[in-house]
Short mmCIF file of C-alpha atoms and ligand atoms in Angstrom, two decimals:
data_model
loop_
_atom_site.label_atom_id
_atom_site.label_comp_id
_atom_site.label_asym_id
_atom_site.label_seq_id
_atom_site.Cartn_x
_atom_site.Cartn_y
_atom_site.Cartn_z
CA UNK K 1 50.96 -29.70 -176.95
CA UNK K 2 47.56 -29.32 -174.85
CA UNK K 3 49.12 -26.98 -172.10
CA UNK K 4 45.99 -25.50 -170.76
CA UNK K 5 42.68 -27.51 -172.03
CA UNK K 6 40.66 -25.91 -169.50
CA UNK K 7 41.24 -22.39 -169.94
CA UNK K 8 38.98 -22.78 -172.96
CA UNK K 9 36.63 -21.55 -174.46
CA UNK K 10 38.16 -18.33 -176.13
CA UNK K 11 36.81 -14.79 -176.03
CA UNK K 12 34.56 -15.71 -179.06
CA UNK K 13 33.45 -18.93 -177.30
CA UNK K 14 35.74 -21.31 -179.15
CA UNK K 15 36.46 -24.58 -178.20
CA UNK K 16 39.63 -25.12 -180.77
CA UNK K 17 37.05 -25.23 -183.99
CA UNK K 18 33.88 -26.03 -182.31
CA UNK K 19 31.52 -23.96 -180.74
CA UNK K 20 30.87 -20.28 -181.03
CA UNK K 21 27.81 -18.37 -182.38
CA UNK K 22 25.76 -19.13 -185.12
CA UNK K 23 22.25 -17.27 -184.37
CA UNK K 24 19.99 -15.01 -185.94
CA UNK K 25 20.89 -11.36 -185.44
CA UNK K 26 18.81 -10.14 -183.21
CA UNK K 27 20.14 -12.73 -180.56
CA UNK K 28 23.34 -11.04 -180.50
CA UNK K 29 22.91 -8.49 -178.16
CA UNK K 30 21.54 -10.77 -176.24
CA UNK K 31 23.72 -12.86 -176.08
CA UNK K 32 26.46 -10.32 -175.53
CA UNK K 33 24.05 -8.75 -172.33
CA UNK K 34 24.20 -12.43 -170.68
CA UNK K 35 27.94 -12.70 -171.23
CA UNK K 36 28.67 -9.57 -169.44
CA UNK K 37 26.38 -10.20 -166.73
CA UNK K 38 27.59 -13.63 -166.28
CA UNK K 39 31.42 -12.23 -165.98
CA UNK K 40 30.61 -10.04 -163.59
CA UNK K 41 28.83 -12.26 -161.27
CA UNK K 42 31.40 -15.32 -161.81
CA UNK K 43 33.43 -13.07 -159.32
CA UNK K 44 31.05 -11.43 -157.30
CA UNK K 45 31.68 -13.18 -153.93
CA UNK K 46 27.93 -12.01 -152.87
CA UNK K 47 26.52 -14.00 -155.50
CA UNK K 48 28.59 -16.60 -155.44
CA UNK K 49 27.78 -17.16 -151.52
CA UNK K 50 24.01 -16.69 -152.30
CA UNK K 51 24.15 -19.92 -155.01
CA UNK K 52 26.42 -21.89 -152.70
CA UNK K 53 24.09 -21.59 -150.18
CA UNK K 54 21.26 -22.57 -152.41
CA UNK K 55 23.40 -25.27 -153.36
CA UNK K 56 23.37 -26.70 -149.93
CA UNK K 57 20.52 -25.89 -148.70
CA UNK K 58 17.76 -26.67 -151.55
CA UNK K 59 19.73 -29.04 -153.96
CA UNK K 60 21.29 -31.08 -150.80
CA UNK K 61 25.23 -30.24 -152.02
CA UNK K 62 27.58 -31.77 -151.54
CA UNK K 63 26.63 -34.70 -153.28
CA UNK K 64 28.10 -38.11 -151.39
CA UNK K 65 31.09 -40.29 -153.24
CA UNK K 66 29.91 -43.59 -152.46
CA UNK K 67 31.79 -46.84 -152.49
CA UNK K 68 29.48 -49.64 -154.05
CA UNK K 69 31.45 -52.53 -152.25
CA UNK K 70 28.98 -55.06 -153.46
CA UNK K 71 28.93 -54.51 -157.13
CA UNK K 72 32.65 -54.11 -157.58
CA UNK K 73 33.22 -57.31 -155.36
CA UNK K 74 31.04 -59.30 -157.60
CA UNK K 75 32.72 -57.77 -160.86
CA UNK K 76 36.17 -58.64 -159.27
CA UNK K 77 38.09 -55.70 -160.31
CA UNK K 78 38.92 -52.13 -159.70
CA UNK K 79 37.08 -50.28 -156.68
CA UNK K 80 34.05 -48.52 -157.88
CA UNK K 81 32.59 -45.15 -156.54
CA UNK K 82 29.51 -43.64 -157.64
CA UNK K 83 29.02 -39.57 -157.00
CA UNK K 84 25.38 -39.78 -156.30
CA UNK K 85 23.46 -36.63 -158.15
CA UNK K 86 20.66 -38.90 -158.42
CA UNK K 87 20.18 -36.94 -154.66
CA UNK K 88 19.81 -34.33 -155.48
CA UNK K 89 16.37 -32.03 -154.72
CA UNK K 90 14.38 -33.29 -158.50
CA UNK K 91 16.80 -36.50 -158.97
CA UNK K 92 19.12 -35.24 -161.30
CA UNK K 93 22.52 -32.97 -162.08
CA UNK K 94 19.91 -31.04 -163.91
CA UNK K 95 18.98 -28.64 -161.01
CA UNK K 96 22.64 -27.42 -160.61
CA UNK K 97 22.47 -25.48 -163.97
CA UNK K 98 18.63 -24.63 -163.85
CA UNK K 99 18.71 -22.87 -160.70
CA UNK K 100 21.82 -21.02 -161.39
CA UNK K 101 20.69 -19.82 -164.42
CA UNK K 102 17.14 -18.78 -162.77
CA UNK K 103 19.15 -17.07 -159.99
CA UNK K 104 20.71 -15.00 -162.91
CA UNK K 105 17.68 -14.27 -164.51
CA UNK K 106 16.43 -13.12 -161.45
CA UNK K 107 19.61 -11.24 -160.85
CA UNK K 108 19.16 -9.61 -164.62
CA UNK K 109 15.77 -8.40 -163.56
CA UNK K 110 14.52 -10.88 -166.15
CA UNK K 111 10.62 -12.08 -165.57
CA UNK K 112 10.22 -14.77 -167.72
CA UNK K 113 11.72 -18.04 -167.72
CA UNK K 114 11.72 -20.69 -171.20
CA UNK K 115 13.55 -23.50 -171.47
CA UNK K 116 12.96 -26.99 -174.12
CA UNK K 117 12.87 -30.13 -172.48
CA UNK K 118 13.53 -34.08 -174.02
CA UNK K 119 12.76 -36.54 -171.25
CA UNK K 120 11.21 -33.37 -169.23
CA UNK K 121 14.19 -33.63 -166.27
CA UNK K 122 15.75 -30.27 -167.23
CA UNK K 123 11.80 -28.65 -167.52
CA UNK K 124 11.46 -30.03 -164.00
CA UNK K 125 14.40 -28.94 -162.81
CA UNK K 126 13.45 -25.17 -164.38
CA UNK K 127 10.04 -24.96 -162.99
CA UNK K 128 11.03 -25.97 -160.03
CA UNK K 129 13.81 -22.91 -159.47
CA UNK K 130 11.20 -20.47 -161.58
CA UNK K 131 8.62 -21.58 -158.73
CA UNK K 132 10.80 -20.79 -156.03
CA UNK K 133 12.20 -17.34 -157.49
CA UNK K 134 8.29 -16.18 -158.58
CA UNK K 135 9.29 -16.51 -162.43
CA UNK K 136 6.74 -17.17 -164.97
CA UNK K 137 8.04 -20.27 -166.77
CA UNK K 138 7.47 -21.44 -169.88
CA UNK K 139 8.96 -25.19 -171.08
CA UNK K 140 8.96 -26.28 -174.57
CA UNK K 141 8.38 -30.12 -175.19
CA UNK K 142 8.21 -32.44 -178.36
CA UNK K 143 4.58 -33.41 -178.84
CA UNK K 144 5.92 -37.08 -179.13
CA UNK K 145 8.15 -36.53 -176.10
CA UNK K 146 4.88 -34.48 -174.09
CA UNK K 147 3.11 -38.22 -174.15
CA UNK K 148 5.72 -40.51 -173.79
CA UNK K 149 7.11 -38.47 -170.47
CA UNK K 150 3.16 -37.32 -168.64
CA UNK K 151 4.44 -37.68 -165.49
CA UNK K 152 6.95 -35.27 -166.26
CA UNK K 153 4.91 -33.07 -167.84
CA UNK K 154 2.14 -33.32 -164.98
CA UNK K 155 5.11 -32.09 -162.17
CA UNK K 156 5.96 -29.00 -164.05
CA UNK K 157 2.21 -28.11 -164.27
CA UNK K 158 2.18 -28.67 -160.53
CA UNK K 159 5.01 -26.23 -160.57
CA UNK K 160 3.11 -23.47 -162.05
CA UNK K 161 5.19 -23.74 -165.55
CA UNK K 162 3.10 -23.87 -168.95
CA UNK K 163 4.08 -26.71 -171.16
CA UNK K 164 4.04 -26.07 -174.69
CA UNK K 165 3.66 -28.72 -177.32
CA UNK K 166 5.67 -28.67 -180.43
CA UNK K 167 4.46 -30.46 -183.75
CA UNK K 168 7.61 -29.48 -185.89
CA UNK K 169 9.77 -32.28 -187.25
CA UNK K 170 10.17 -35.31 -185.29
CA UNK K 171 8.43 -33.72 -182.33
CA UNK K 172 11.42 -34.07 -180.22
CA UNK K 173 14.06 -32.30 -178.06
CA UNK K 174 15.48 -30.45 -181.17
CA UNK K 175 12.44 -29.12 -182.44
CA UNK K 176 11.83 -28.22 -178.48
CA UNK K 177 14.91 -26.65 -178.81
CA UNK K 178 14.16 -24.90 -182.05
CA UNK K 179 10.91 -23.03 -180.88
CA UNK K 180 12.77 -21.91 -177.72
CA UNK K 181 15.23 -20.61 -179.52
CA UNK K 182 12.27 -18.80 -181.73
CA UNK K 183 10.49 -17.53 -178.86
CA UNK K 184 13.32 -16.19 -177.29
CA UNK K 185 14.03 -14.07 -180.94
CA UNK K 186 10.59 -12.52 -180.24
CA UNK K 187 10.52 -11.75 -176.60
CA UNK K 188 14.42 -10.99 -175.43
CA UNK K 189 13.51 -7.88 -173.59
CA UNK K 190 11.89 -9.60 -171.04
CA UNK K 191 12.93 -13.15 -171.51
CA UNK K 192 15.91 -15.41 -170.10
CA UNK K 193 16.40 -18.94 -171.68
CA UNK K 194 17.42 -21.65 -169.38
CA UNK K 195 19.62 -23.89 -172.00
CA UNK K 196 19.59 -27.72 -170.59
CA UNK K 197 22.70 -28.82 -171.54
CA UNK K 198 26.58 -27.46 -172.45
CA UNK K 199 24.65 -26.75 -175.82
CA UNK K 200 23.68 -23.66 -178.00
CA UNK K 201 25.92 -20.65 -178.42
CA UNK K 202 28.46 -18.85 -176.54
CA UNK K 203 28.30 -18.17 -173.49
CA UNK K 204 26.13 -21.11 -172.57
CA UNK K 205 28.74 -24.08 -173.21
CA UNK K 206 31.13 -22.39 -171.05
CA UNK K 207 28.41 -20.80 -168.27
CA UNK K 208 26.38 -24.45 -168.28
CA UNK K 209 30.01 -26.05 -167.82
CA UNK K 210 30.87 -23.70 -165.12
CA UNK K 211 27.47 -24.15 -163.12
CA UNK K 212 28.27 -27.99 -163.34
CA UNK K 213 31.85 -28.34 -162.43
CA UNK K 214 31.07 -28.69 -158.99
CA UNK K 215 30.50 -32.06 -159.92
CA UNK K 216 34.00 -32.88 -159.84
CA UNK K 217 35.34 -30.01 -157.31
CA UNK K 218 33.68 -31.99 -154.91
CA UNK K 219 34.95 -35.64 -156.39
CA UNK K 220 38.42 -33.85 -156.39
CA UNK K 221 38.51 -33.34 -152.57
CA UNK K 222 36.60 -36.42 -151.60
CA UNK K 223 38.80 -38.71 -153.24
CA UNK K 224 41.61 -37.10 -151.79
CA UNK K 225 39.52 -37.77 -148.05
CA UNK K 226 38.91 -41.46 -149.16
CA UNK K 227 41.36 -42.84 -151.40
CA UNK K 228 43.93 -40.42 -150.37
CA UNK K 229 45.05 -40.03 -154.24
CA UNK K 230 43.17 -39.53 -157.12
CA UNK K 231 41.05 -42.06 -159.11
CA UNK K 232 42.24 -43.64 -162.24
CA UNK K 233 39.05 -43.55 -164.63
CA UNK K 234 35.99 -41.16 -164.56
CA UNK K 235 33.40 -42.17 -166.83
CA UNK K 236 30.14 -40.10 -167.38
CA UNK K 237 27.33 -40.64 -169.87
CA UNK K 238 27.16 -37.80 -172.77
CA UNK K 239 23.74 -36.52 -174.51
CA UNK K 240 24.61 -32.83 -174.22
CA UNK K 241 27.59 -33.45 -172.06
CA UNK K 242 26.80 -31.44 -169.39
CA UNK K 243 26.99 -33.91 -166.75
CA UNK K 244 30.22 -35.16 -167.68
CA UNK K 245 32.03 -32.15 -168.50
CA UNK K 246 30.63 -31.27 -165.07
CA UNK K 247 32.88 -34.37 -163.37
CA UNK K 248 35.81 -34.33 -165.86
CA UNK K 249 36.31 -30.25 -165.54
CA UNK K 250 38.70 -30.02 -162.57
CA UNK K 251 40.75 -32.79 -163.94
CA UNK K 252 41.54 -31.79 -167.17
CA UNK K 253 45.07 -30.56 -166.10
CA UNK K 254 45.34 -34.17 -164.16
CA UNK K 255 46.56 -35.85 -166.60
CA UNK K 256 47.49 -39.40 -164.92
CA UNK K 257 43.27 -39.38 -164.96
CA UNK K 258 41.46 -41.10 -168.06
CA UNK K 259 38.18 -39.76 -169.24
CA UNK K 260 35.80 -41.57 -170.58
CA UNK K 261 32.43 -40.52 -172.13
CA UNK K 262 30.02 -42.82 -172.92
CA UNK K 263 27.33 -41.81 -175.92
CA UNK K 264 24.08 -43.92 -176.29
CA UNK K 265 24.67 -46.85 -178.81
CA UNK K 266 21.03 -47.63 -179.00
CA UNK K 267 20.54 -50.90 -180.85
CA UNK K 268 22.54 -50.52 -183.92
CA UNK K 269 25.73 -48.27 -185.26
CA UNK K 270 23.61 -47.25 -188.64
CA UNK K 271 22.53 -43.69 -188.61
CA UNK K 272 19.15 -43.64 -186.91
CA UNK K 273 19.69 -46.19 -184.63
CA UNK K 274 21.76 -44.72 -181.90
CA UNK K 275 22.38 -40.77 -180.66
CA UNK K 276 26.24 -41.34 -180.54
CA UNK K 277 27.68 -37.66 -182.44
CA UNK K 278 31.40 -37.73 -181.38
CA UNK K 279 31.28 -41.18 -182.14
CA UNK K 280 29.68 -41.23 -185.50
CA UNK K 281 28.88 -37.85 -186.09
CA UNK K 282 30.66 -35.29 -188.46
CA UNK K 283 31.21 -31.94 -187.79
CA UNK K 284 28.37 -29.53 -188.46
CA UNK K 285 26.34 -26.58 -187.07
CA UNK K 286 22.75 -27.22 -185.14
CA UNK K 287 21.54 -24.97 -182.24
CA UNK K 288 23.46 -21.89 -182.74
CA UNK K 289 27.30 -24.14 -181.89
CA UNK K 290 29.56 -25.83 -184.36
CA UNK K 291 30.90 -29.34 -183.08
CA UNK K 292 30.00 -33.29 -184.00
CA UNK K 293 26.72 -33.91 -185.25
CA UNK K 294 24.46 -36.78 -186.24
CA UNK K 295 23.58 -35.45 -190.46
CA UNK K 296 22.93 -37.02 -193.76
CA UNK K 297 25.57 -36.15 -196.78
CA UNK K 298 22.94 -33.37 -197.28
CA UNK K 299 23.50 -31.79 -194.01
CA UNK K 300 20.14 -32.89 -192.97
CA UNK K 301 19.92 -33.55 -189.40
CA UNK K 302 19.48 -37.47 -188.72
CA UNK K 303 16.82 -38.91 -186.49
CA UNK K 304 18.08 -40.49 -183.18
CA UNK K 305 17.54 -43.87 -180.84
CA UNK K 306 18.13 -44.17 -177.65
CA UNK K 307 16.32 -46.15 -174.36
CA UNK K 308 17.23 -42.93 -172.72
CA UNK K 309 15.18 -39.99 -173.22
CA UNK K 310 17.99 -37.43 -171.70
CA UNK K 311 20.73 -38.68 -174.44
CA UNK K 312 18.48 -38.86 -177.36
CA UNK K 313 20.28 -36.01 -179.12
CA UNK K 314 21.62 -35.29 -182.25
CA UNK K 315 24.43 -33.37 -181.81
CA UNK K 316 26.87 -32.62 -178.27
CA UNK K 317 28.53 -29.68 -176.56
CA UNK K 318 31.83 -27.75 -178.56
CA UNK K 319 34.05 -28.73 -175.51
CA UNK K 320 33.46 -32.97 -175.24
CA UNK K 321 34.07 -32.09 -179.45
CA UNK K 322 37.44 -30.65 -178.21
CA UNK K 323 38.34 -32.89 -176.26
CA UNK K 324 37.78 -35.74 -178.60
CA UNK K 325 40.11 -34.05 -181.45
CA UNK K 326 42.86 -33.33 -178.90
CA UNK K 327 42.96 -36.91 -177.19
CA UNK K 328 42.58 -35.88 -173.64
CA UNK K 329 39.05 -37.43 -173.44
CA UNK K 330 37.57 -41.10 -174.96
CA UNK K 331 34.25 -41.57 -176.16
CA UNK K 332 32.41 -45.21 -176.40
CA UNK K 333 29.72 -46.17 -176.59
CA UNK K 334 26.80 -48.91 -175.07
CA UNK K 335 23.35 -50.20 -176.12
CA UNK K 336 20.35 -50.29 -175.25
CA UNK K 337 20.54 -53.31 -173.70
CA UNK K 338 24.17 -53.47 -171.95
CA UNK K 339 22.20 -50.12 -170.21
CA UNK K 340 19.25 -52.53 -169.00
CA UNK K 341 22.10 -54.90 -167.74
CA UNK K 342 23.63 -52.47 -165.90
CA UNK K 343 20.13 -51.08 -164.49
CA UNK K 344 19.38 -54.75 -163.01
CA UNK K 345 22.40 -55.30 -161.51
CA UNK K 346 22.68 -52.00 -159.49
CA UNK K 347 19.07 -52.15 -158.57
CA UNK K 348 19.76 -55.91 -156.85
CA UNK K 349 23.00 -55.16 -155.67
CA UNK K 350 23.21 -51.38 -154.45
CA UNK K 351 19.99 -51.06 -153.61
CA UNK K 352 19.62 -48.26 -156.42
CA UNK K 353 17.59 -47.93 -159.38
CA UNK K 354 19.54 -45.61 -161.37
CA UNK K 355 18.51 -43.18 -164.31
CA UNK K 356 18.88 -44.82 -167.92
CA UNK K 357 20.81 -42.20 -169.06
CA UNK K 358 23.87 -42.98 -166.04
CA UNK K 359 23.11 -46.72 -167.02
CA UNK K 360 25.07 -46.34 -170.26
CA UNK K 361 28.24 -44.97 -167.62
CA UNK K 362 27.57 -48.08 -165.65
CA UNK K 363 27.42 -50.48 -168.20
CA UNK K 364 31.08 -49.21 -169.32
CA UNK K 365 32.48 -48.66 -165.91
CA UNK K 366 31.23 -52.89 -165.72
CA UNK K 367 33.35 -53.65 -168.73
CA UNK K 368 36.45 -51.81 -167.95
CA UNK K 369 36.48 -52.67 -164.14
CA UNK K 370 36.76 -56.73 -164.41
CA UNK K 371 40.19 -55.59 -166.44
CA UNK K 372 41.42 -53.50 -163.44
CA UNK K 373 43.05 -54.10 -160.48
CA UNK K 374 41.43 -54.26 -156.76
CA UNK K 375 44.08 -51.29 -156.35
CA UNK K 376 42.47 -49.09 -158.73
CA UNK K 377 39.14 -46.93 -158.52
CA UNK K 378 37.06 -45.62 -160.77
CA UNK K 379 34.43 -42.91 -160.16
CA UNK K 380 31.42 -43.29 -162.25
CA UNK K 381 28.71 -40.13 -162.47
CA UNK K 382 25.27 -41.05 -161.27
CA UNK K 383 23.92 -38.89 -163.05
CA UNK K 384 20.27 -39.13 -162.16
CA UNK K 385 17.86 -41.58 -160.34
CA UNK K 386 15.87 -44.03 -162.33
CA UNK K 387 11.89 -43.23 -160.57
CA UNK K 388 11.02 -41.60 -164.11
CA UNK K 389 12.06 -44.50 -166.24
CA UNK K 390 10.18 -47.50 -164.01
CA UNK K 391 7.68 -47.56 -166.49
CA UNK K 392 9.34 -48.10 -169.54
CA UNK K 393 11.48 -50.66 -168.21
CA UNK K 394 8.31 -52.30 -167.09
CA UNK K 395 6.59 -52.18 -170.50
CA UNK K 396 10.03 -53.56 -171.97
CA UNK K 397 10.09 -56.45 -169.62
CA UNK K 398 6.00 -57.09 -170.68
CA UNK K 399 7.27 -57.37 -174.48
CA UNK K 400 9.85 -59.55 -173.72
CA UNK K 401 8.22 -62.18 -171.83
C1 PLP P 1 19.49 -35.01 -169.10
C2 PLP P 1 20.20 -36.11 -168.45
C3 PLP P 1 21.43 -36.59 -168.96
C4 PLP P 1 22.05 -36.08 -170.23
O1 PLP P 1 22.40 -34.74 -170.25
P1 PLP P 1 23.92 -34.27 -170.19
O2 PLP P 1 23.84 -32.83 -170.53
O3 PLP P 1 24.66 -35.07 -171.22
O4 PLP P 1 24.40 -34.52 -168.84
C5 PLP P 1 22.09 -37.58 -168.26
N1 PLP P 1 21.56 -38.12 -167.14
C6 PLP P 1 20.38 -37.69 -166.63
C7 PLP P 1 19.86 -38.33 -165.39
C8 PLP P 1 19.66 -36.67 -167.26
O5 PLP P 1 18.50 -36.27 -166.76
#
């Protein structure tokens, strides 16, 4: 039935019913100008070389495949490999997409740079490539978000980008999102926005997916080096889904490989206490894409929990939607606190104090492991390294005791 899952999206930037483009008017020429530019430099083997190069040279590409011996020894099951973005130049897979999508910019003779920003790891990531390209950059950030993430927020001023609070709503990545989108209505001649995730509308599912499938390029050809086969399981954690899509891309068509996505169960399954949308989300339109989405009856969109900043979302990119509906990936979820597990045992026995966000792929990757056998591996997405999210964990620790 599901021939060729990743030759999606369509020409209109369909993922089967989910995504396309649901934006004001004057954003569709806009839109349409990226598109074009974007097809012509998928295949331009100059620019191609140029970002592969960048890849390696400034990001740190290819990212390893490490085997964590220790941890899957203790848990007694299947082999366990983590692909290790946390390396990467600004700790995250954030960079891969934020400096491609500068080097367009640049390409499009575009001189300003805006993006939105949650935890502030994709405004990092943005100010950083706008720093190195000469772009002015400009990040919006939830006022509530723009306290609870200063040291964020204090790197991209050190990067030259203004930070720009927003007091709509729940002062948070949507409303972020919102006023990017509005700024970018007013200023398109001279404006490129850096979208964060596999969010928004067409082209930037597709284009943020394509910038990330690296991820799993690489994983593709160093399993084959290590394990000489392919792995059984990949699991990634979802906000947008960009990271995961990024891993699960190239093996789409594999179809002895499982999937697995793992949304943040924060500390309850009611609406408002978790950011889980293909798990309990219907389908709706938010950010210019239609696919699952955390709403009231009304429509209204629903406040979120999470521990982790970077999956505190309410809704989730067209193609994890599509992927859902047709069975070829699984979504779970984890709390809050199975993700605080998982961050204490990898700290004591890897050695590495992973991002909260990867936690929640951890603390699945635990569960499903013990029922493995030593004969199977897993690869699990390290998504990003846990230095931003010390304190939190620290002040969480101080309640508890
Ligand atoms: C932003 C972020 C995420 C969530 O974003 P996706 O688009 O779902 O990948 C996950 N992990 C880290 C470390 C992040 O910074």
């Amino acid at each position: 039935m599901h021939e060729h899952l990743s030759h999606s999206p369509d020409t209109s930037g369909h993922f089967g019913d989910y995504g396309g483009r649901f934006v004001a008017e004057t954003l569709i020429s806009a839109l349409n100008q990226l598109e074009h530019t974007y097809q012509k430099v998928r295949n331009d083997a100059h620019w191609n070389d140029a970002l592969s190069r960048n890849l390696q040279q400034y990001v740190g590409r290819p990212s390893p495949l490490y085997h964590a011996a220790a941890w899957s020894r203790q848990l007694g099951g299947a082999q366990i490999y983590f692909k290790r973005e946390d390396l990467n130049h600004t700790g995250s897979h954030k960079i891969n997409n934020a400096l491609a999508q500068v080097h367009l910019a640049h390409y499009m003779g575009k001189k300003r740079i805006i993006a939105e920003t949650g935890a502030g790891q994709h405004g990092v990531a943005t100010a950083t490539a706008a720093a190195r390209l000469g772009l002015e950059c400009v990040v919006y950030m939830g006022a509530e978000d723009i306290t609870r993430q200063a040291s964020n927020v204090y790197k991209m001023k050190l990067l030259g980008a203004q930070v720009v609070a927003v007091h709509d709503g729940s002062c948070t990545l949507k409303d972020a999102l919102n006023e990017a989108l509005r700024d970018w209505v007013t200023n398109v001649e001279n404006t490129f926005y850096v979208i964060g995730s596999v969010a928004g509308p067409h082209p930037y599912p597709m284009m943020v997916r394509d910038f990330q499938k690296i991820i799993g390029e690489e994983t593709y050809h160093q399993c084959l080096e290590c394990l000489g086969k392919q792995p059984n399981v990949l699991v990634a954690c979802v906000g947008g889904g960009s990271n995961a899509i990024g891993l699960f891309y190239r093996f789409i068509e594999e179809k002895s490989v499982r999937l697995i996505g793992v949304e943040a169960g924060g500390v309850g399954n009611a609406l408002g206490e978790h950011a889980a949308a293909l798990t309990y989300g219907r389908r709706g339109v938010l950010h210019g894409m239609r696919s699952y989405l955390l709403s009231h009856a009304s429509g209204q969109v629903a406040p979120t929990t999470s521990i982790a900043a970077g999956l505190d979302y309410p809704g989730v990119g067209p193609e994890h939607a599509w992927l859902k509906d047709c069975g070829r990936a699984e979504y779970v979820t984890v709390t809050d606190e199975q993700a605080i597990h998982a961050f204490h045992e990898i700290s004591t026995h890897e050695g590495i104090l992973p991002a909260l966000e990867s936690c929640h792929a951890l603390a699945y990757t635990r569960i499903i492991a013990t029922k493995m056998s030593s004969q199977d591996n897993i690869v699990v997405n390290l998504s990003g390294r846990g230095d931003k999210d010390l304190e939190q964990i620290a002040a969480r620790e101080e309640q508890a005791n």
